[in-house]
XYZ file of C-alpha atoms in Angstrom:
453
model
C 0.000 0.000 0.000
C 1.632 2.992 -0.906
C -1.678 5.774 0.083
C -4.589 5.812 2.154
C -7.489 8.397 2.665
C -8.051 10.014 6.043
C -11.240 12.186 6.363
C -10.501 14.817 9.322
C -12.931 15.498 11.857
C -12.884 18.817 11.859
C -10.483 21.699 11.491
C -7.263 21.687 13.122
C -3.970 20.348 13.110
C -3.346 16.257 12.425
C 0.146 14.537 13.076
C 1.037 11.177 11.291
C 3.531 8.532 11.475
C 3.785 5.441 9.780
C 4.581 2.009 11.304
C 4.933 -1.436 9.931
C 3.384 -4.200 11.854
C 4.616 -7.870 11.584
C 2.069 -10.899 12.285
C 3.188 -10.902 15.684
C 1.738 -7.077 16.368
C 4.941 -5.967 16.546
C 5.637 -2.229 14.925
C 8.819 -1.502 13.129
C 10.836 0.708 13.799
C 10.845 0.413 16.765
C 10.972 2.988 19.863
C 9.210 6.420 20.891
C 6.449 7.516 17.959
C 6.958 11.318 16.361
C 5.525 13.167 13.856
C 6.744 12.664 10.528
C 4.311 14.579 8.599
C 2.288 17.611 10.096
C -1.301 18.740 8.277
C -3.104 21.553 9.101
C -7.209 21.855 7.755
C -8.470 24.495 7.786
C -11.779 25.893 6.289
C -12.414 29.334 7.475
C -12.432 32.360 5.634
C -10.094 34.978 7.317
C -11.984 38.018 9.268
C -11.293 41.202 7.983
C -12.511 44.144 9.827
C -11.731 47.815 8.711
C -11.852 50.089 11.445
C -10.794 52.969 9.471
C -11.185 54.556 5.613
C -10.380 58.435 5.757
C -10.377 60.757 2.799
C -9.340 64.550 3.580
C -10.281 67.656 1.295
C -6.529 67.674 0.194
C -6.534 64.346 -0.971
C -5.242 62.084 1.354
C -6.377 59.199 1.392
C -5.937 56.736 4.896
C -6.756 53.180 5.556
C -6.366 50.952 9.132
C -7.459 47.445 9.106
C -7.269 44.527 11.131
C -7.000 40.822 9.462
C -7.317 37.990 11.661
C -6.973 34.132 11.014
C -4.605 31.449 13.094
C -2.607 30.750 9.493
C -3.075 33.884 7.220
C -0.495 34.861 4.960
C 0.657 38.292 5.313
C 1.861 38.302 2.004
C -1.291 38.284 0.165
C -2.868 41.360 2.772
C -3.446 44.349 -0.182
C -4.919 47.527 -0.472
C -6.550 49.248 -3.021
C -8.747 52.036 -4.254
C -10.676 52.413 -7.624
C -10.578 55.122 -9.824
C -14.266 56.395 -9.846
C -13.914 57.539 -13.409
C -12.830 54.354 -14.690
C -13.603 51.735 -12.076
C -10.061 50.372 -12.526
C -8.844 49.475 -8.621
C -5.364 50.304 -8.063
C -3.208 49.019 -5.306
C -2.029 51.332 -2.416
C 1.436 51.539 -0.686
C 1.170 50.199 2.888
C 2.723 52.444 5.497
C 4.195 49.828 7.767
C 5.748 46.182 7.572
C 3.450 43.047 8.080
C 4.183 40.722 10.550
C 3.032 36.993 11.024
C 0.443 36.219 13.957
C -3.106 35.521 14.439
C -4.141 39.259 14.155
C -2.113 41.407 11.644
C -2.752 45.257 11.252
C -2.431 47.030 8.128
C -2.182 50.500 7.508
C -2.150 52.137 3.898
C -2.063 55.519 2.373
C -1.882 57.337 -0.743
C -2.512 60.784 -2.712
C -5.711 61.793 -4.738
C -5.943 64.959 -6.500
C -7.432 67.381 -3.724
C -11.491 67.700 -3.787
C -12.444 64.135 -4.450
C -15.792 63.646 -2.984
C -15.451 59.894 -2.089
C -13.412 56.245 -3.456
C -14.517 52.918 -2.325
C -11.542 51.154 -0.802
C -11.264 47.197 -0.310
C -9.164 45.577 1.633
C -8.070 41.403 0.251
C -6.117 38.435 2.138
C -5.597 34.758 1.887
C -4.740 32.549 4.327
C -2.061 29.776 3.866
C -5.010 27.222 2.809
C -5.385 29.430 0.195
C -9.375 30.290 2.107
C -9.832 34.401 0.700
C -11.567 37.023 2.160
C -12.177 40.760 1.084
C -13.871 43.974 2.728
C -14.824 46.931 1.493
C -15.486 50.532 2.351
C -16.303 54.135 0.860
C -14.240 56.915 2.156
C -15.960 60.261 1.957
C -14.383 63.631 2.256
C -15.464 65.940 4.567
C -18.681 67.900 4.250
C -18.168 71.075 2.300
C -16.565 69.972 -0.700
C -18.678 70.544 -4.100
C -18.812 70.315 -7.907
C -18.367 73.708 -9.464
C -19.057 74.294 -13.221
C -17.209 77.280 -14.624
C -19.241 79.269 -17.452
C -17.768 79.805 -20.625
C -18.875 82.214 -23.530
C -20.873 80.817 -26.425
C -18.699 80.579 -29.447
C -20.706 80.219 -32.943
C -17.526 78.650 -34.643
C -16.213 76.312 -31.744
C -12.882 75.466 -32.209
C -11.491 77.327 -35.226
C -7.621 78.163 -34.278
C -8.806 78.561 -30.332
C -7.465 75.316 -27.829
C -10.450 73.938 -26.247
C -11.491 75.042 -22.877
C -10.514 72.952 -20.025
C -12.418 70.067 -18.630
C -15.184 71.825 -16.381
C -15.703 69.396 -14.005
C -13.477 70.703 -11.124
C -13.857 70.429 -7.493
C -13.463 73.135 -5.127
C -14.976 74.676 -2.203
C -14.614 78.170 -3.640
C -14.505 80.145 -7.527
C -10.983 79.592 -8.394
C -8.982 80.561 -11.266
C -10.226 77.980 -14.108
C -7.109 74.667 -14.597
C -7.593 71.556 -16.013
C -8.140 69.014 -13.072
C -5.410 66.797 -12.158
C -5.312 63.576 -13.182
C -6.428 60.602 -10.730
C -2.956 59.448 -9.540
C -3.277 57.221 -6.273
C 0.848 56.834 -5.476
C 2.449 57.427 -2.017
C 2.187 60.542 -0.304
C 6.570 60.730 -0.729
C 7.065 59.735 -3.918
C 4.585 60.923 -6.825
C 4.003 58.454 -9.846
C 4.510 58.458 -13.347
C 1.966 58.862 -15.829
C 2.358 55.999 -16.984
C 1.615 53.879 -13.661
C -1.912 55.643 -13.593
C -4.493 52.794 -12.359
C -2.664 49.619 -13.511
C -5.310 47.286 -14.506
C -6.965 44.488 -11.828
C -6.644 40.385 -13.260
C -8.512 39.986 -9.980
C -11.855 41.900 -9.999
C -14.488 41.212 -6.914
C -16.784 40.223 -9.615
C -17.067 39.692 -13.273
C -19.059 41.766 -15.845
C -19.537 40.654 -19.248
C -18.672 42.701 -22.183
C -21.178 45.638 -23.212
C -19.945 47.437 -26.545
C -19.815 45.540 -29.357
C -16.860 47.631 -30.976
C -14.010 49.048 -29.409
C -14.086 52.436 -27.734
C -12.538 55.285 -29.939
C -12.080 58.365 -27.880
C -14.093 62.060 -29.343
C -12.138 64.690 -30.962
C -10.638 66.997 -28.959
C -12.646 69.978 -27.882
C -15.511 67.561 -26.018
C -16.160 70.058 -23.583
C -18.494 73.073 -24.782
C -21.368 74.801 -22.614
C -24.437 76.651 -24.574
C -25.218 78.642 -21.796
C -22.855 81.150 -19.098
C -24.964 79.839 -16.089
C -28.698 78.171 -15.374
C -32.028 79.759 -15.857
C -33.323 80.897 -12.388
C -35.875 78.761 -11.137
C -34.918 75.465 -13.867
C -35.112 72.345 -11.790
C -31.219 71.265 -10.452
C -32.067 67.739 -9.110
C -31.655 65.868 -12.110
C -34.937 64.102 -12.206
C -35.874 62.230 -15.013
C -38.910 63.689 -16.712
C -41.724 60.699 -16.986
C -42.060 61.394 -20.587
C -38.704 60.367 -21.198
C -36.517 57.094 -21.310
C -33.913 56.070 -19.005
C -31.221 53.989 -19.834
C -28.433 52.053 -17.387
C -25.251 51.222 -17.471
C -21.997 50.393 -15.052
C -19.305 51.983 -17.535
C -18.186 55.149 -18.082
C -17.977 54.953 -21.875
C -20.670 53.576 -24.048
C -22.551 54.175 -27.217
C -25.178 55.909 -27.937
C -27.417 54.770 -31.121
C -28.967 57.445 -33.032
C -31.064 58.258 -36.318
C -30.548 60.634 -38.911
C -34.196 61.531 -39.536
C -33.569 63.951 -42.247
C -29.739 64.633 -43.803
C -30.749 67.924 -46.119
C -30.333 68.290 -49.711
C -26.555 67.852 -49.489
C -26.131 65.968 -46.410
C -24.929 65.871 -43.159
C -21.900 68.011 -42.052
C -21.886 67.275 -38.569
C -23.251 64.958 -35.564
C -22.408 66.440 -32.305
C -23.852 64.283 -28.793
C -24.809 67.610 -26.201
C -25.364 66.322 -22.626
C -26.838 67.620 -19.061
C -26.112 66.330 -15.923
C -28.111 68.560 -13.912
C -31.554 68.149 -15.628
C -30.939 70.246 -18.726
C -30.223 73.719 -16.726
C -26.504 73.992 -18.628
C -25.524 72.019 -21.798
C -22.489 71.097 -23.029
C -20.584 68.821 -25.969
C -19.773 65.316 -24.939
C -18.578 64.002 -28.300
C -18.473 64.424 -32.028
C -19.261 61.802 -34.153
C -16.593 61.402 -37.069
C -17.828 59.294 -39.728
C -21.525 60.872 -38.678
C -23.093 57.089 -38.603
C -24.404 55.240 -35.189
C -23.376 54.644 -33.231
C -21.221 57.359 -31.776
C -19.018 57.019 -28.788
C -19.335 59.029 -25.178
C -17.730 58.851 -22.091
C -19.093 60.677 -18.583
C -17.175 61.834 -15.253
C -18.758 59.131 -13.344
C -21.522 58.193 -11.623
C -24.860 60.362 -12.223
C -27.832 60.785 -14.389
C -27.039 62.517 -17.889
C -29.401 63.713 -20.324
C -28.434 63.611 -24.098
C -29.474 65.222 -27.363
C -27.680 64.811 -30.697
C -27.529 68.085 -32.791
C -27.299 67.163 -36.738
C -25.829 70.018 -38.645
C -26.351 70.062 -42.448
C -24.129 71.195 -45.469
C -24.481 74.169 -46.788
C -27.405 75.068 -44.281
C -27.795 77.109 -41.421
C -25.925 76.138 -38.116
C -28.544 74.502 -35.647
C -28.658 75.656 -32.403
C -26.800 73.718 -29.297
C -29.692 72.646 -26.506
C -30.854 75.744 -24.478
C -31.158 76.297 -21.041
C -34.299 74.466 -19.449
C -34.697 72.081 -22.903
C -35.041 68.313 -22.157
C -33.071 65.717 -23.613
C -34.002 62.887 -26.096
C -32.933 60.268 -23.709
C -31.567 59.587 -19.862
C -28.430 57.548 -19.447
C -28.091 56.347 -15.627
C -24.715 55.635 -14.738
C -23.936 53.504 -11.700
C -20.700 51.495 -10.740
C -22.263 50.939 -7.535
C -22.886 47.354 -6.658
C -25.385 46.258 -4.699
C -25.488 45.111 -0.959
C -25.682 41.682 -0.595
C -25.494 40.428 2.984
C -26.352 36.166 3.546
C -27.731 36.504 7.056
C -27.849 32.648 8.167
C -28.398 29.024 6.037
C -30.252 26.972 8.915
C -31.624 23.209 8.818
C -35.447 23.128 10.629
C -36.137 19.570 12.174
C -38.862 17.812 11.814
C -41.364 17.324 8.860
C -38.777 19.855 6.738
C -35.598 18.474 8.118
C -34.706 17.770 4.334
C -34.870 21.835 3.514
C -32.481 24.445 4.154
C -33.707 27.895 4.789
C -31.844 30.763 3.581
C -32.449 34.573 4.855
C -30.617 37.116 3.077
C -30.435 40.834 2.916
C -30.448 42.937 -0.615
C -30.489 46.742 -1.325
C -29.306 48.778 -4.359
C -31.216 52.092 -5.764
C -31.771 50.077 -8.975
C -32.019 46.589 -7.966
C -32.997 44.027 -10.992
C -36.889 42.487 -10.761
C -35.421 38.973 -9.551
C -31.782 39.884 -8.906
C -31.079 36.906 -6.558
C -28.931 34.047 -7.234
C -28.261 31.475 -4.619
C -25.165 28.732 -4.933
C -23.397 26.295 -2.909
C -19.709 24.370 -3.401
C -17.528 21.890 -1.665
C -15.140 24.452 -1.052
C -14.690 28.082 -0.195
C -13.175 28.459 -3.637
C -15.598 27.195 -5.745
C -16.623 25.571 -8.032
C -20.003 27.430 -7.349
C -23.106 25.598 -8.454
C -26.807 27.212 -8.427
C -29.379 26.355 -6.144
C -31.557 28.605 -7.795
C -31.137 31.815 -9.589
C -33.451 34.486 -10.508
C -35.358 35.066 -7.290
C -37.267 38.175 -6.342
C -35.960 39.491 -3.180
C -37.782 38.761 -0.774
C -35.167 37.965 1.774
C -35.989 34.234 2.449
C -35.966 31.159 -0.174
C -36.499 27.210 1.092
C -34.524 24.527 -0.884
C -34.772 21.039 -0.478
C -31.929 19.016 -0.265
C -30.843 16.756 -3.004
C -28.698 14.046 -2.439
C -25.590 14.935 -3.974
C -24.966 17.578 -1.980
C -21.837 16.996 0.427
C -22.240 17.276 3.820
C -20.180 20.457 4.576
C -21.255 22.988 2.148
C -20.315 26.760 1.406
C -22.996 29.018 0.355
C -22.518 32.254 -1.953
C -25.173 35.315 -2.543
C -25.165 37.170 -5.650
C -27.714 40.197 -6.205
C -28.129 41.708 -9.195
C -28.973 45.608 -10.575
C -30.342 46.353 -13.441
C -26.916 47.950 -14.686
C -25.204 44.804 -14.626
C -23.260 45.268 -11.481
C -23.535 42.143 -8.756
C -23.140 41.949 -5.179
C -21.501 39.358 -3.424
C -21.302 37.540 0.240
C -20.853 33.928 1.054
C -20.956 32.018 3.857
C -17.517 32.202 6.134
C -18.118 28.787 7.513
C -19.253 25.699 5.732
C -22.985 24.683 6.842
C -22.854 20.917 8.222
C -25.872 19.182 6.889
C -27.609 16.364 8.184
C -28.886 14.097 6.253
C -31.395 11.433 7.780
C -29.903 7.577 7.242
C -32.239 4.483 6.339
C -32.822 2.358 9.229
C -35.175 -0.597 10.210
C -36.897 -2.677 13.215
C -37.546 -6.148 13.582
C -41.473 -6.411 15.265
C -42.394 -9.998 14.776
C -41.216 -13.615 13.921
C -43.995 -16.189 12.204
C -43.210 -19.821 11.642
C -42.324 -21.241 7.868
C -43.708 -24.667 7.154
């Protein structure tokens, strides 16, 4: 024999030692028995707890968490941030040394351009089983810090011989003299990156999201940012409702397309298709892209997160120059943009006794401001790691879901909660111990002997 299977108990740590034994009982070798091989299970998810995600009006950005496991490996503890504009996560430095123990503290920093409102930061770690875990947390800057949109005059020939204006979407507290905005640049607060190290991609995003353009993104022309108006119409509405009349698209990316059609292209065509947007519920307007070959779709990319309004202005050869959108107009369509995923919390997976001791009952809590109409998926594996199977997928949320057993389900199982919005983002949380299930085992009586003749 050469191998032989050992099922542990439970978690812990197991010593073995081989011995040889003769017909006699005797063991060889002989003498005192001592570990020659050491294993360690272990099933549990590290705990991560963040006690601390601060973002200051200057830009500095601070992080303290605690990560706690009897065998984690300090070597896979990170930090990172994403990049609200493009949702890329990029790692930050950590300000002191990690040690081994049970309980290791971690402590990161790093520099965003001053007057960013808020970044979600998430903190990852493994533990030497190779069990992961990941937290996350949005860091908001003080109160006080807001969005100012500089006015700019109206130009009837944009762009002839004149640089274009700078980007508009600056942060301050205050009217300042008008510069571009720096560039999102999370590096260490002694040592400023390159340009080139901006946001180096994630392989290792918290959840997948499958493709959305069908052709690759080509960036506008220069001089995308144009307003049609020096300042908003006293009394137009600022909250960026969407009108009911109008349609309201989602989606989790910054850049997408927009599909248009040319309804009428003039006696000797069409000179021009310019994309004009709102964010603030059509009280300023301004150009978010030009489409060059003037055929849909056309390509448009946003700050961030928000509700947009959009009108495409077709300009004609050899006519007159149409108008930009006025102050107070309303837009063809609403794009809702939202990176945000949802909160998905699995509460408890319990096993009733009695007449439904072959069920499990999950309870689970789900929010998002655009939640899909059955966003729930429910899914169970051997192991913490996957492979994740369904137990059943589009549920409504209603918070509580019965599932009877089937019998090749193991009897320690790991259970994983996605939720769903309608923009394609998806919450995640899974179980951080494996649910013991208790299967009942065939059994029988004898009540009664009779005679055979």
């Amino acid at each position: 024999m050469k191998s032989c299977m050992y099922r542990a108990p439970g978690d812990g740590e197991y010593w073995f030692a081989i011995r040889t034994m003769d017909d006699q009982g005797r063991s060889w070798p002989q003498g005192p028995r001592t570990a020659e091989l050491k294993v360690v299970v272990d099933t549990e998810l590290p705990t991560i707890t963040i006690q601390s995600a601060t973002l200051s009006s200057d830009g500095r950005l601070d992080v303290e968490a605690t990560v706690s496991d009897p065998n984690i490996d300090p070597s896979s503890i990170s930090v990172a941030c994403q990049n609200p504009s493009t949702g890329i996560w990029a790692p930050l430095s950590l300000s002191t040394p990690l040690t081994a123990g049970r309980q290791v503290s971690v402590r990161a920093s790093a520099a965003l351009p001053p007057g960013v409102g808020s970044v979600s930061v998430r903190v990852t770690a493994r533990d030497s089983a190779g069990n992961p875990a990941s937290a996350g947390r949005i860091a908001v800057a003080p109160a006080g810090v807001t969005r100012n949109i500089h006015s700019f005059p109206v130009s009837a020939h944009p762009g002839a011989g004149v640089a274009p204006p700078p980007d508009p979407y600056t942060v301050s507290s205050a009217a300042a003299p008008l510069t571009s905005p720096p560039a999102w640049q999370p590096t260490p607060p002694s040592a400023p990156a390159q340009a080139s190290e901006l946001w180096p991609p994630d392989n290792q995003p918290l959840a997948q999201v499958g493709p959305q353009a069908q052709r690759p993104y080509e960036s506008a022309p220069r001089e995308p940012f144009r307003f049609a108006s020096k300042s908003p119409l006293a009394g137009l509405p600022l909250s960026g409702a969407t009108p009911s009349d109008r349609q309201t698209l989602l989606v989790n990316s910054d850049r997408f397309e927009l599909q248009y059609e040319l309804q009428s292209v003039g006696r000797w065509g069409v000179s021009r298709v310019e994309v004009w947007g709102t964010d603030d519920g059509g009280a300023t307007w301004r150009s978010f892209a030009i489409d060059a070959d003037q055929r849909s779709p056309v390509n448009v990319q946003t700050p961030g997160d928000g509700l947009y309004g959009f009108t495409v202005v077709v300009q004609s050869v050899g006519g007159l120059e149409r108008e930009p959108p006025r102050p107070g107009d309303k837009p063809d369509v609403y794009v809702q943009v939202d990176h945000t995923q949802p909160v998905a919390t699995l509460l408890d997976v319990t096993q009733p006794q009695g007449y439904f001791a072959d069920h499990l009952i999950f309870n689970w809590a789900a929010s998002d401001t655009n939640l899909a109409e059955q966003p729930v998926s429910l899914l169970y594996a051997a192991q913490p790691s996957g492979p994740w199977l369904p137990v059943a997928t589009n549920l409504p949320n209603a918070g509580r879901y019965s599932w009877r057993l089937q019998r090749h389900v193991p009897s320690r199982v790991w259970f994983r909660l996605e939720v769903r919005d309608r923009a394609g983002n998806v919450g995640v949380d899974q179980s951080r111990t494996p649910v013991e299930v208790q299967l009942n085992e065939s059994s029988g009586q004898i009540r009664n002997i009779r005679p055979l003749e």
